[in-house]
PDB file of C-alpha atoms in Angstrom:
ATOM      1  CA  MET A   1       0.026  -0.005  -0.035  1.00  0.00           C
ATOM      2  CA  GLN A   2       2.898   2.356   0.892  1.00  0.00           C
ATOM      3  CA  ARG A   3       4.781   1.329  -2.388  1.00  0.00           C
ATOM      4  CA  GLU A   4       1.316   2.497  -4.382  1.00  0.00           C
ATOM      5  CA  ASN A   5       1.219   5.636  -2.418  1.00  0.00           C
ATOM      6  CA  LYS A   6       4.774   6.446  -3.228  1.00  0.00           C
ATOM      7  CA  LEU A   7       4.225   5.771  -6.906  1.00  0.00           C
ATOM      8  CA  LYS A   8       1.209   8.045  -6.953  1.00  0.00           C
ATOM      9  CA  ILE A   9       3.158  10.802  -5.319  1.00  0.00           C
ATOM     10  CA  THR A  10       5.932  10.222  -7.770  1.00  0.00           C
ATOM     11  CA  GLU A  11       3.364  10.562 -10.711  1.00  0.00           C
ATOM     12  CA  ASN A  12       1.843  13.762  -9.355  1.00  0.00           C
ATOM     13  CA  ASN A  13       5.328  15.351  -8.822  1.00  0.00           C
ATOM     14  CA  ALA A  14       6.106  14.235 -12.457  1.00  0.00           C
ATOM     15  CA  THR A  15       2.983  15.920 -13.876  1.00  0.00           C
ATOM     16  CA  ALA A  16       3.379  19.102 -11.924  1.00  0.00           C
ATOM     17  CA  VAL A  17       7.101  19.507 -13.770  1.00  0.00           C
ATOM     18  CA  VAL A  18       6.443  22.840 -15.902  1.00  0.00           C
ATOM     19  CA  GLU A  19      10.095  24.104 -15.832  1.00  0.00           C
ATOM     20  CA  PHE A  20      13.573  23.305 -15.098  1.00  0.00           C
ATOM     21  CA  VAL A  21      16.430  25.465 -13.760  1.00  0.00           C
ATOM     22  CA  LEU A  22      19.758  25.442 -15.679  1.00  0.00           C
ATOM     23  CA  LEU A  23      22.406  25.730 -13.187  1.00  0.00           C
ATOM     24  CA  GLY A  24      25.072  26.652 -15.775  1.00  0.00           C
ATOM     25  CA  PHE A  25      27.964  28.377 -14.195  1.00  0.00           C
ATOM     26  CA  SER A  26      26.118  29.402 -10.973  1.00  0.00           C
ATOM     27  CA  ASP A  27      29.052  28.182  -8.903  1.00  0.00           C
ATOM     28  CA  SER A  28      30.937  31.035 -10.093  1.00  0.00           C
ATOM     29  CA  PRO A  29      28.648  34.145  -9.277  1.00  0.00           C
ATOM     30  CA  LYS A  30      31.710  36.624  -9.356  1.00  0.00           C
ATOM     31  CA  LEU A  31      32.546  35.611 -12.734  1.00  0.00           C
ATOM     32  CA  HIS A  32      28.900  36.005 -14.586  1.00  0.00           C
ATOM     33  CA  TRP A  33      29.844  39.088 -16.328  1.00  0.00           C
ATOM     34  CA  LEU A  34      33.288  38.001 -17.328  1.00  0.00           C
ATOM     35  CA  LEU A  35      31.689  34.845 -18.751  1.00  0.00           C
ATOM     36  CA  PHE A  36      29.116  36.696 -20.528  1.00  0.00           C
ATOM     37  CA  GLY A  37      31.698  39.025 -22.325  1.00  0.00           C
ATOM     38  CA  ILE A  38      33.870  35.905 -23.270  1.00  0.00           C
ATOM     39  CA  PHE A  39      30.794  33.788 -24.713  1.00  0.00           C
ATOM     40  CA  LEU A  40      29.270  37.031 -26.448  1.00  0.00           C
ATOM     41  CA  LEU A  41      32.683  37.526 -28.124  1.00  0.00           C
ATOM     42  CA  ILE A  42      32.972  33.759 -29.200  1.00  0.00           C
ATOM     43  CA  TYR A  43      29.607  33.925 -30.436  1.00  0.00           C
ATOM     44  CA  LEU A  44      30.166  36.855 -32.676  1.00  0.00           C
ATOM     45  CA  ILE A  45      33.539  35.069 -33.813  1.00  0.00           C
ATOM     46  CA  ILE A  46      31.500  31.881 -34.843  1.00  0.00           C
ATOM     47  CA  LEU A  47      28.880  33.902 -36.771  1.00  0.00           C
ATOM     48  CA  LEU A  48      31.438  36.084 -38.615  1.00  0.00           C
ATOM     49  CA  GLY A  49      34.020  33.285 -39.299  1.00  0.00           C
ATOM     50  CA  ASN A  50      31.572  30.584 -40.423  1.00  0.00           C
ATOM     51  CA  GLY A  51      29.613  33.543 -42.363  1.00  0.00           C
ATOM     52  CA  VAL A  52      32.726  34.674 -44.149  1.00  0.00           C
ATOM     53  CA  ILE A  53      33.512  30.985 -45.287  1.00  0.00           C
ATOM     54  CA  ILE A  54      29.893  30.689 -46.411  1.00  0.00           C
ATOM     55  CA  LEU A  55      30.260  33.880 -48.551  1.00  0.00           C
ATOM     56  CA  ILE A  56      33.548  33.287 -50.046  1.00  0.00           C
ATOM     57  CA  THR A  57      32.668  29.706 -51.016  1.00  0.00           C
ATOM     58  CA  ARG A  58      29.709  31.070 -52.935  1.00  0.00           C
ATOM     59  CA  LEU A  59      31.299  34.032 -54.353  1.00  0.00           C
ATOM     60  CA  GLU A  60      34.555  32.659 -55.500  1.00  0.00           C
ATOM     61  CA  PRO A  61      34.452  30.727 -58.737  1.00  0.00           C
ATOM     62  CA  THR A  62      37.665  28.760 -57.762  1.00  0.00           C
ATOM     63  CA  LEU A  63      36.056  27.386 -54.692  1.00  0.00           C
ATOM     64  CA  HIS A  64      33.006  25.926 -56.582  1.00  0.00           C
ATOM     65  CA  THR A  65      34.158  22.432 -55.895  1.00  0.00           C
ATOM     66  CA  PRO A  66      32.720  19.559 -53.850  1.00  0.00           C
ATOM     67  CA  MET A  67      35.257  20.057 -50.964  1.00  0.00           C
ATOM     68  CA  TYR A  68      34.120  23.625 -50.331  1.00  0.00           C
ATOM     69  CA  PHE A  69      30.483  22.670 -50.980  1.00  0.00           C
ATOM     70  CA  PHE A  70      30.665  20.520 -48.090  1.00  0.00           C
ATOM     71  CA  LEU A  71      32.660  23.246 -46.165  1.00  0.00           C
ATOM     72  CA  SER A  72      30.014  25.901 -46.763  1.00  0.00           C
ATOM     73  CA  ASN A  73      27.244  23.460 -45.688  1.00  0.00           C
ATOM     74  CA  PHE A  74      29.407  22.454 -42.570  1.00  0.00           C
ATOM     75  CA  SER A  75      29.975  26.203 -41.620  1.00  0.00           C
ATOM     76  CA  PHE A  76      26.234  26.904 -41.874  1.00  0.00           C
ATOM     77  CA  LEU A  77      25.644  23.616 -39.661  1.00  0.00           C
ATOM     78  CA  GLU A  78      27.882  24.942 -37.150  1.00  0.00           C
ATOM     79  CA  ILE A  79      26.043  28.440 -36.876  1.00  0.00           C
ATOM     80  CA  CYS A  80      22.861  26.640 -36.453  1.00  0.00           C
ATOM     81  CA  TYR A  81      24.409  24.175 -33.863  1.00  0.00           C
ATOM     82  CA  VAL A  82      25.914  26.821 -31.756  1.00  0.00           C
ATOM     83  CA  SER A  83      22.781  29.082 -31.770  1.00  0.00           C
ATOM     84  CA  VAL A  84      20.651  26.338 -30.106  1.00  0.00           C
ATOM     85  CA  THR A  85      22.854  26.673 -26.957  1.00  0.00           C
ATOM     86  CA  LEU A  86      24.824  29.884 -26.870  1.00  0.00           C
ATOM     87  CA  PRO A  87      22.239  32.449 -27.041  1.00  0.00           C
ATOM     88  CA  ARG A  88      20.168  30.672 -24.193  1.00  0.00           C
ATOM     89  CA  MET A  89      23.482  30.679 -22.234  1.00  0.00           C
ATOM     90  CA  LEU A  90      24.228  34.232 -22.865  1.00  0.00           C
ATOM     91  CA  MET A  91      20.476  35.210 -21.615  1.00  0.00           C
ATOM     92  CA  ASP A  92      21.037  32.997 -18.346  1.00  0.00           C
ATOM     93  CA  LEU A  93      24.321  34.697 -17.638  1.00  0.00           C
ATOM     94  CA  TRP A  94      22.595  38.062 -18.216  1.00  0.00           C
ATOM     95  CA  THR A  95      19.494  37.518 -16.116  1.00  0.00           C
ATOM     96  CA  GLN A  96      21.290  35.054 -13.787  1.00  0.00           C
ATOM     97  CA  LYS A  97      17.965  32.998 -13.439  1.00  0.00           C
ATOM     98  CA  GLY A  98      18.402  29.936 -15.639  1.00  0.00           C
ATOM     99  CA  THR A  99      14.759  28.949 -15.396  1.00  0.00           C
ATOM    100  CA  ILE A 100      13.774  27.202 -18.670  1.00  0.00           C
ATOM    101  CA  SER A 101      10.039  25.805 -19.534  1.00  0.00           C
ATOM    102  CA  PHE A 102       9.483  22.093 -19.917  1.00  0.00           C
ATOM    103  CA  PHE A 103       8.543  22.647 -23.735  1.00  0.00           C
ATOM    104  CA  ALA A 104      11.586  24.899 -24.373  1.00  0.00           C
ATOM    105  CA  CYS A 105      13.955  22.477 -22.771  1.00  0.00           C
ATOM    106  CA  ALA A 106      12.489  19.738 -24.936  1.00  0.00           C
ATOM    107  CA  THR A 107      12.762  21.799 -27.969  1.00  0.00           C
ATOM    108  CA  GLN A 108      16.459  22.873 -27.252  1.00  0.00           C
ATOM    109  CA  MET A 109      17.286  19.112 -26.781  1.00  0.00           C
ATOM    110  CA  GLY A 110      15.551  17.976 -30.035  1.00  0.00           C
ATOM    111  CA  PHE A 111      17.289  20.739 -32.036  1.00  0.00           C
ATOM    112  CA  PHE A 112      20.689  19.867 -30.577  1.00  0.00           C
ATOM    113  CA  LEU A 113      20.521  16.191 -31.199  1.00  0.00           C
ATOM    114  CA  VAL A 114      19.385  16.545 -34.618  1.00  0.00           C
ATOM    115  CA  LEU A 115      22.029  19.160 -35.590  1.00  0.00           C
ATOM    116  CA  GLY A 116      24.754  17.039 -33.791  1.00  0.00           C
ATOM    117  CA  ALA A 117      23.553  13.985 -35.619  1.00  0.00           C
ATOM    118  CA  ALA A 118      23.794  16.062 -38.943  1.00  0.00           C
ATOM    119  CA  GLU A 119      27.384  17.226 -38.009  1.00  0.00           C
ATOM    120  CA  CYS A 120      28.457  13.478 -37.378  1.00  0.00           C
ATOM    121  CA  PHE A 121      27.246  12.348 -40.924  1.00  0.00           C
ATOM    122  CA  LEU A 122      28.272  15.391 -42.852  1.00  0.00           C
ATOM    123  CA  LEU A 123      31.830  14.956 -41.194  1.00  0.00           C
ATOM    124  CA  ALA A 124      31.720  11.449 -42.694  1.00  0.00           C
ATOM    125  CA  GLY A 125      30.475  12.685 -45.985  1.00  0.00           C
ATOM    126  CA  MET A 126      33.269  14.992 -46.156  1.00  0.00           C
ATOM    127  CA  ALA A 127      35.832  12.296 -45.395  1.00  0.00           C
ATOM    128  CA  TYR A 128      34.323  10.313 -48.294  1.00  0.00           C
ATOM    129  CA  ASP A 129      34.975  13.172 -50.625  1.00  0.00           C
ATOM    130  CA  ARG A 130      38.685  13.416 -49.648  1.00  0.00           C
ATOM    131  CA  TYR A 131      38.804   9.537 -50.034  1.00  0.00           C
ATOM    132  CA  VAL A 132      37.474   9.767 -53.628  1.00  0.00           C
ATOM    133  CA  ALA A 133      39.707  12.782 -54.357  1.00  0.00           C
ATOM    134  CA  ILE A 134      42.955  11.234 -53.195  1.00  0.00           C
ATOM    135  CA  CYS A 135      42.346   7.595 -54.093  1.00  0.00           C
ATOM    136  CA  SER A 136      40.395   7.972 -57.279  1.00  0.00           C
ATOM    137  CA  PRO A 137      41.634  11.375 -58.578  1.00  0.00           C
ATOM    138  CA  LEU A 138      40.738  10.662 -62.348  1.00  0.00           C
ATOM    139  CA  GLN A 139      37.135   9.590 -61.364  1.00  0.00           C
ATOM    140  CA  TYR A 140      36.519  12.315 -58.887  1.00  0.00           C
ATOM    141  CA  PRO A 141      34.671  14.714 -61.036  1.00  0.00           C
ATOM    142  CA  LEU A 142      32.442  11.941 -62.301  1.00  0.00           C
ATOM    143  CA  ILE A 143      31.726  10.321 -58.883  1.00  0.00           C
ATOM    144  CA  MET A 144      31.381  13.550 -56.896  1.00  0.00           C
ATOM    145  CA  ASN A 145      29.073  15.288 -59.296  1.00  0.00           C
ATOM    146  CA  HIS A 146      26.667  18.018 -58.121  1.00  0.00           C
ATOM    147  CA  LYS A 147      23.874  15.766 -57.632  1.00  0.00           C
ATOM    148  CA  VAL A 148      25.786  13.151 -55.237  1.00  0.00           C
ATOM    149  CA  CYS A 149      26.971  16.213 -53.397  1.00  0.00           C
ATOM    150  CA  ILE A 150      23.479  17.645 -52.799  1.00  0.00           C
ATOM    151  CA  GLN A 151      22.147  13.854 -51.949  1.00  0.00           C
ATOM    152  CA  LEU A 152      25.039  13.374 -49.341  1.00  0.00           C
ATOM    153  CA  VAL A 153      24.284  16.874 -47.736  1.00  0.00           C
ATOM    154  CA  THR A 154      20.686  16.321 -47.633  1.00  0.00           C
ATOM    155  CA  GLY A 155      21.064  12.857 -46.185  1.00  0.00           C
ATOM    156  CA  SER A 156      23.452  14.158 -43.414  1.00  0.00           C
ATOM    157  CA  TRP A 157      20.535  16.472 -42.533  1.00  0.00           C
ATOM    158  CA  ILE A 158      17.545  14.235 -42.240  1.00  0.00           C
ATOM    159  CA  VAL A 159      18.965  10.600 -41.390  1.00  0.00           C
ATOM    160  CA  GLY A 160      19.046  11.389 -37.952  1.00  0.00           C
ATOM    161  CA  LEU A 161      15.980  13.525 -37.532  1.00  0.00           C
ATOM    162  CA  PRO A 162      13.297  10.845 -36.855  1.00  0.00           C
ATOM    163  CA  VAL A 163      15.688   8.984 -34.444  1.00  0.00           C
ATOM    164  CA  GLN A 164      16.554  12.105 -32.565  1.00  0.00           C
ATOM    165  CA  VAL A 165      13.213  13.543 -32.427  1.00  0.00           C
ATOM    166  CA  GLY A 166      11.951  10.176 -31.166  1.00  0.00           C
ATOM    167  CA  GLN A 167      14.561  10.039 -28.538  1.00  0.00           C
ATOM    168  CA  THR A 168      13.739  13.599 -27.342  1.00  0.00           C
ATOM    169  CA  VAL A 169      10.101  12.362 -26.942  1.00  0.00           C
ATOM    170  CA  GLN A 170      11.320   9.465 -24.989  1.00  0.00           C
ATOM    171  CA  ILE A 171      13.252  11.317 -22.614  1.00  0.00           C
ATOM    172  CA  PHE A 172      10.497  13.900 -21.943  1.00  0.00           C
ATOM    173  CA  THR A 173       7.819  11.302 -21.371  1.00  0.00           C
ATOM    174  CA  LEU A 174       9.868   9.958 -18.119  1.00  0.00           C
ATOM    175  CA  PRO A 175       8.677  11.143 -14.871  1.00  0.00           C
ATOM    176  CA  PHE A 176      10.627  13.745 -13.131  1.00  0.00           C
ATOM    177  CA  CYS A 177      10.754  14.184  -9.511  1.00  0.00           C
ATOM    178  CA  GLY A 178      12.652  15.697  -6.952  1.00  0.00           C
ATOM    179  CA  SER A 179      15.219  18.426  -7.975  1.00  0.00           C
ATOM    180  CA  LYS A 180      14.332  20.348 -11.044  1.00  0.00           C
ATOM    181  CA  HIS A 181      18.021  21.780 -11.285  1.00  0.00           C
ATOM    182  CA  ILE A 182      19.822  20.678 -14.247  1.00  0.00           C
ATOM    183  CA  ASN A 183      23.525  20.819 -13.589  1.00  0.00           C
ATOM    184  CA  HIS A 184      24.534  21.969 -17.187  1.00  0.00           C
ATOM    185  CA  PHE A 185      24.273  25.121 -19.236  1.00  0.00           C
ATOM    186  CA  PHE A 186      21.828  23.442 -21.595  1.00  0.00           C
ATOM    187  CA  CYS A 187      19.279  20.715 -21.735  1.00  0.00           C
ATOM    188  CA  ASP A 188      21.152  17.581 -22.675  1.00  0.00           C
ATOM    189  CA  ILE A 189      20.477  13.875 -21.938  1.00  0.00           C
ATOM    190  CA  PRO A 190      23.062  12.823 -19.266  1.00  0.00           C
ATOM    191  CA  PRO A 191      22.057  15.596 -16.577  1.00  0.00           C
ATOM    192  CA  LEU A 192      18.289  14.970 -17.626  1.00  0.00           C
ATOM    193  CA  LEU A 193      18.368  11.480 -16.879  1.00  0.00           C
ATOM    194  CA  LYS A 194      19.747  12.232 -13.519  1.00  0.00           C
ATOM    195  CA  LEU A 195      16.462  13.978 -12.553  1.00  0.00           C
ATOM    196  CA  ALA A 196      14.343  11.139 -13.813  1.00  0.00           C
ATOM    197  CA  CYS A 197      12.783   8.744 -11.330  1.00  0.00           C
ATOM    198  CA  GLY A 198      11.600   5.194 -11.512  1.00  0.00           C
ATOM    199  CA  ILE A 199      13.569   2.642 -13.586  1.00  0.00           C
ATOM    200  CA  ILE A 200      15.239   4.159 -16.474  1.00  0.00           C
ATOM    201  CA  VAL A 201      17.775   1.258 -17.376  1.00  0.00           C
ATOM    202  CA  VAL A 202      15.789   0.929 -20.793  1.00  0.00           C
ATOM    203  CA  ASN A 203      16.152   4.554 -21.587  1.00  0.00           C
ATOM    204  CA  GLU A 204      19.884   4.578 -20.610  1.00  0.00           C
ATOM    205  CA  MET A 205      20.435   1.567 -22.898  1.00  0.00           C
ATOM    206  CA  MET A 206      18.612   3.356 -25.807  1.00  0.00           C
ATOM    207  CA  VAL A 207      20.733   6.325 -25.261  1.00  0.00           C
ATOM    208  CA  TYR A 208      23.763   4.217 -25.738  1.00  0.00           C
ATOM    209  CA  ILE A 209      22.605   2.295 -28.635  1.00  0.00           C
ATOM    210  CA  LEU A 210      21.577   5.371 -30.587  1.00  0.00           C
ATOM    211  CA  ALA A 211      24.842   7.119 -29.553  1.00  0.00           C
ATOM    212  CA  VAL A 212      26.668   4.121 -31.122  1.00  0.00           C
ATOM    213  CA  LEU A 213      24.579   4.539 -34.165  1.00  0.00           C
ATOM    214  CA  ILE A 214      24.839   8.235 -34.570  1.00  0.00           C
ATOM    215  CA  VAL A 215      28.299   8.772 -33.462  1.00  0.00           C
ATOM    216  CA  ILE A 216      30.480   5.556 -33.582  1.00  0.00           C
ATOM    217  CA  VAL A 217      29.077   4.291 -36.957  1.00  0.00           C
ATOM    218  CA  PRO A 218      30.158   7.855 -39.118  1.00  0.00           C
ATOM    219  CA  PHE A 219      33.443   7.820 -37.123  1.00  0.00           C
ATOM    220  CA  MET A 220      34.302   4.162 -38.264  1.00  0.00           C
ATOM    221  CA  LEU A 221      33.443   5.403 -41.766  1.00  0.00           C
ATOM    222  CA  ILE A 222      35.653   8.322 -41.297  1.00  0.00           C
ATOM    223  CA  LEU A 223      38.577   5.973 -39.994  1.00  0.00           C
ATOM    224  CA  ALA A 224      37.912   3.594 -42.996  1.00  0.00           C
ATOM    225  CA  SER A 225      38.122   6.477 -45.294  1.00  0.00           C
ATOM    226  CA  TYR A 226      41.348   7.919 -43.763  1.00  0.00           C
ATOM    227  CA  SER A 227      42.999   4.394 -43.604  1.00  0.00           C
ATOM    228  CA  ARG A 228      42.525   4.208 -47.385  1.00  0.00           C
ATOM    229  CA  ILE A 229      43.786   7.690 -47.943  1.00  0.00           C
ATOM    230  CA  ILE A 230      46.993   7.138 -45.680  1.00  0.00           C
ATOM    231  CA  SER A 231      47.705   4.022 -47.318  1.00  0.00           C
ATOM    232  CA  THR A 232      47.517   5.860 -50.867  1.00  0.00           C
ATOM    233  CA  ILE A 233      49.426   8.979 -49.725  1.00  0.00           C
ATOM    234  CA  LEU A 234      52.270   6.749 -48.657  1.00  0.00           C
ATOM    235  CA  LYS A 235      52.474   5.132 -52.013  1.00  0.00           C
ATOM    236  CA  LEU A 236      52.997   8.552 -53.663  1.00  0.00           C
ATOM    237  CA  PRO A 237      56.503   8.961 -55.211  1.00  0.00           C
ATOM    238  CA  SER A 238      57.167  12.378 -54.422  1.00  0.00           C
ATOM    239  CA  ASN A 239      57.452  14.102 -51.214  1.00  0.00           C
ATOM    240  CA  THR A 240      55.589  17.091 -52.637  1.00  0.00           C
ATOM    241  CA  GLY A 241      52.643  15.062 -53.530  1.00  0.00           C
ATOM    242  CA  ARG A 242      52.576  13.555 -49.998  1.00  0.00           C
ATOM    243  CA  VAL A 243      52.685  16.879 -48.242  1.00  0.00           C
ATOM    244  CA  LYS A 244      49.891  18.254 -50.525  1.00  0.00           C
ATOM    245  CA  ALA A 245      47.539  15.345 -49.996  1.00  0.00           C
ATOM    246  CA  PHE A 246      48.261  15.382 -46.195  1.00  0.00           C
ATOM    247  CA  SER A 247      47.259  19.204 -46.128  1.00  0.00           C
ATOM    248  CA  THR A 248      44.021  18.617 -47.664  1.00  0.00           C
ATOM    249  CA  CYS A 249      43.024  16.114 -45.025  1.00  0.00           C
ATOM    250  CA  SER A 250      44.689  17.507 -41.810  1.00  0.00           C
ATOM    251  CA  SER A 251      42.046  20.378 -41.338  1.00  0.00           C
ATOM    252  CA  HIS A 252      39.237  17.713 -41.489  1.00  0.00           C
ATOM    253  CA  LEU A 253      40.982  15.193 -39.221  1.00  0.00           C
ATOM    254  CA  THR A 254      41.756  17.838 -36.465  1.00  0.00           C
ATOM    255  CA  VAL A 255      38.016  19.033 -36.570  1.00  0.00           C
ATOM    256  CA  VAL A 256      36.729  15.263 -36.374  1.00  0.00           C
ATOM    257  CA  PHE A 257      39.204  14.516 -33.622  1.00  0.00           C
ATOM    258  CA  LEU A 258      38.134  17.668 -31.753  1.00  0.00           C
ATOM    259  CA  PHE A 259      34.437  17.019 -32.047  1.00  0.00           C
ATOM    260  CA  TYR A 260      34.290  13.101 -31.717  1.00  0.00           C
ATOM    261  CA  GLY A 261      36.911  13.184 -28.794  1.00  0.00           C
ATOM    262  CA  SER A 262      34.885  15.622 -26.584  1.00  0.00           C
ATOM    263  CA  ALA A 263      31.422  14.327 -27.599  1.00  0.00           C
ATOM    264  CA  GLY A 264      32.237  10.521 -27.090  1.00  0.00           C
ATOM    265  CA  ILE A 265      33.806  11.121 -23.743  1.00  0.00           C
ATOM    266  CA  THR A 266      30.621  12.810 -22.575  1.00  0.00           C
ATOM    267  CA  TYR A 267      27.994  10.368 -23.858  1.00  0.00           C
ATOM    268  CA  PHE A 268      30.103   7.237 -23.128  1.00  0.00           C
ATOM    269  CA  HIS A 269      31.693   7.588 -19.710  1.00  0.00           C
ATOM    270  CA  PRO A 270      29.813   6.125 -16.604  1.00  0.00           C
ATOM    271  CA  ASN A 271      26.801   8.215 -15.463  1.00  0.00           C
ATOM    272  CA  SER A 272      28.177   9.616 -12.319  1.00  0.00           C
ATOM    273  CA  TYR A 273      27.910  12.920 -10.501  1.00  0.00           C
ATOM    274  CA  GLN A 274      31.634  13.161  -9.977  1.00  0.00           C
ATOM    275  CA  TYR A 275      31.919  13.730 -13.697  1.00  0.00           C
ATOM    276  CA  GLU A 276      29.336  16.775 -13.902  1.00  0.00           C
ATOM    277  CA  GLY A 277      32.127  19.383 -13.859  1.00  0.00           C
ATOM    278  CA  THR A 278      34.036  17.482 -16.553  1.00  0.00           C
ATOM    279  CA  ASP A 279      30.827  16.992 -18.568  1.00  0.00           C
ATOM    280  CA  LYS A 280      30.349  20.937 -18.927  1.00  0.00           C
ATOM    281  CA  LEU A 281      33.934  21.469 -19.974  1.00  0.00           C
ATOM    282  CA  LEU A 282      33.849  18.869 -22.670  1.00  0.00           C
ATOM    283  CA  SER A 283      30.527  20.061 -23.541  1.00  0.00           C
ATOM    284  CA  LEU A 284      31.950  23.615 -24.066  1.00  0.00           C
ATOM    285  CA  VAL A 285      34.577  21.913 -26.368  1.00  0.00           C
ATOM    286  CA  TYR A 286      32.101  20.413 -28.964  1.00  0.00           C
ATOM    287  CA  THR A 287      29.410  23.104 -28.612  1.00  0.00           C
ATOM    288  CA  VAL A 288      31.361  26.108 -28.510  1.00  0.00           C
ATOM    289  CA  LEU A 289      35.188  25.860 -29.080  1.00  0.00           C
ATOM    290  CA  THR A 290      35.135  23.538 -32.029  1.00  0.00           C
ATOM    291  CA  PRO A 291      32.671  25.933 -33.978  1.00  0.00           C
ATOM    292  CA  MET A 292      34.884  28.894 -33.022  1.00  0.00           C
ATOM    293  CA  PHE A 293      38.134  27.078 -34.298  1.00  0.00           C
ATOM    294  CA  ASN A 294      36.505  25.562 -37.427  1.00  0.00           C
ATOM    295  CA  PRO A 295      36.969  28.715 -39.915  1.00  0.00           C
ATOM    296  CA  MET A 296      40.655  29.206 -38.456  1.00  0.00           C
ATOM    297  CA  ILE A 297      41.577  25.514 -39.011  1.00  0.00           C
ATOM    298  CA  TYR A 298      40.098  25.540 -42.522  1.00  0.00           C
ATOM    299  CA  SER A 299      41.247  28.987 -43.517  1.00  0.00           C
ATOM    300  CA  LEU A 300      44.764  29.118 -42.032  1.00  0.00           C
ATOM    301  CA  ARG A 301      45.866  25.656 -43.419  1.00  0.00           C
ATOM    302  CA  ASN A 302      44.254  26.071 -46.844  1.00  0.00           C
ATOM    303  CA  LYS A 303      45.866  28.218 -49.675  1.00  0.00           C
ATOM    304  CA  ASP A 304      42.592  28.182 -51.724  1.00  0.00           C
ATOM    305  CA  VAL A 305      40.487  29.900 -48.780  1.00  0.00           C
ATOM    306  CA  THR A 306      43.471  32.300 -47.613  1.00  0.00           C
ATOM    307  CA  GLY A 307      43.743  33.383 -51.414  1.00  0.00           C
ATOM    308  CA  ALA A 308      40.049  33.809 -51.520  1.00  0.00           C
ATOM    309  CA  LEU A 309      39.853  35.849 -48.287  1.00  0.00           C
ATOM    310  CA  ARG A 310      42.664  38.284 -49.813  1.00  0.00           C
ATOM    311  CA  LYS A 311      40.517  38.841 -52.832  1.00  0.00           C
ATOM    312  CA  PHE A 312      37.206  39.152 -50.632  1.00  0.00           C
ATOM    313  CA  LEU A 313      38.028  41.119 -47.837  1.00  0.00           C
ATOM    314  CA  PRO A 314      39.203  44.308 -49.635  1.00  0.00           C
ATOM    315  CA  ARG A 315      36.013  44.290 -51.487  1.00  0.00           C
ATOM    316  CA  LEU A 316      33.954  43.695 -48.514  1.00  0.00           C
ATOM    317  CA  PHE A 317      35.438  46.954 -46.684  1.00  0.00           C
ATOM    318  CA  LYS A 318      34.814  48.938 -49.645  1.00  0.00           C
ATOM    319  CA  PHE A 319      31.149  48.773 -48.899  1.00  0.00           C
TER     320      PHE A 319
END
């Protein structure tokens, strides 16, 4: 009888949840305004840097190739991805409240997961593009035609949509009881599962299974592509050819390891409270720092992009 009453109380508490509180960086109240200034500057850098890459890849004829078509779409995806979390974080730092409605939290998580899945698959598509360019250079224009590029990009955007929307619905149909404080700066799966009550083993298993499908499978495809790429590069007769081939891949590989390294540790380590501080730091890497560094990584190591920037920037400042 007591067990039944406890379940009823739990259910009543669960249905009463109308909002959560994002704790964010509330443990450092004296640093709020400093953090607000830093993250605002980072957000502006992300918008400007990725926006410039989109513009120059569209306006510069020499960059109308599959590689830069993927890069411009990736930059647009990064702008969308970071806009799901950073503006909300800035608002919370400004108001110092952190309250978020149940629906707004679910919406933020849904967009975050869908865009995160799109990034995983788009990075795999970019790896395939480099594989074809280096391993089959003579057939590259035929294989990577405009139709195939559009199909790969479109597929990257939509392949994770039903899965991640379904996962969001699954998480937010769980009963939430006890604390409503999310020890994070956005609505992510690991901190939300800690607030759920009842038996959630099945939900945790689904999170791991979907993380394997969405994160590990594209990562394995990337590794397979680059193992073939490296094997082909090492067989090239000249050192100049090897250096040039490696330079076209190094930027993409840097982004891959930054994104997958931090995201993988966050979603695959044991679900324990002792990792909450680490989770926030790692989340900052793949949600904020990686989108900020992407334009620098791709432009500073790429002669085509730097050359286009030299032509584009003077024209921009004339206006």
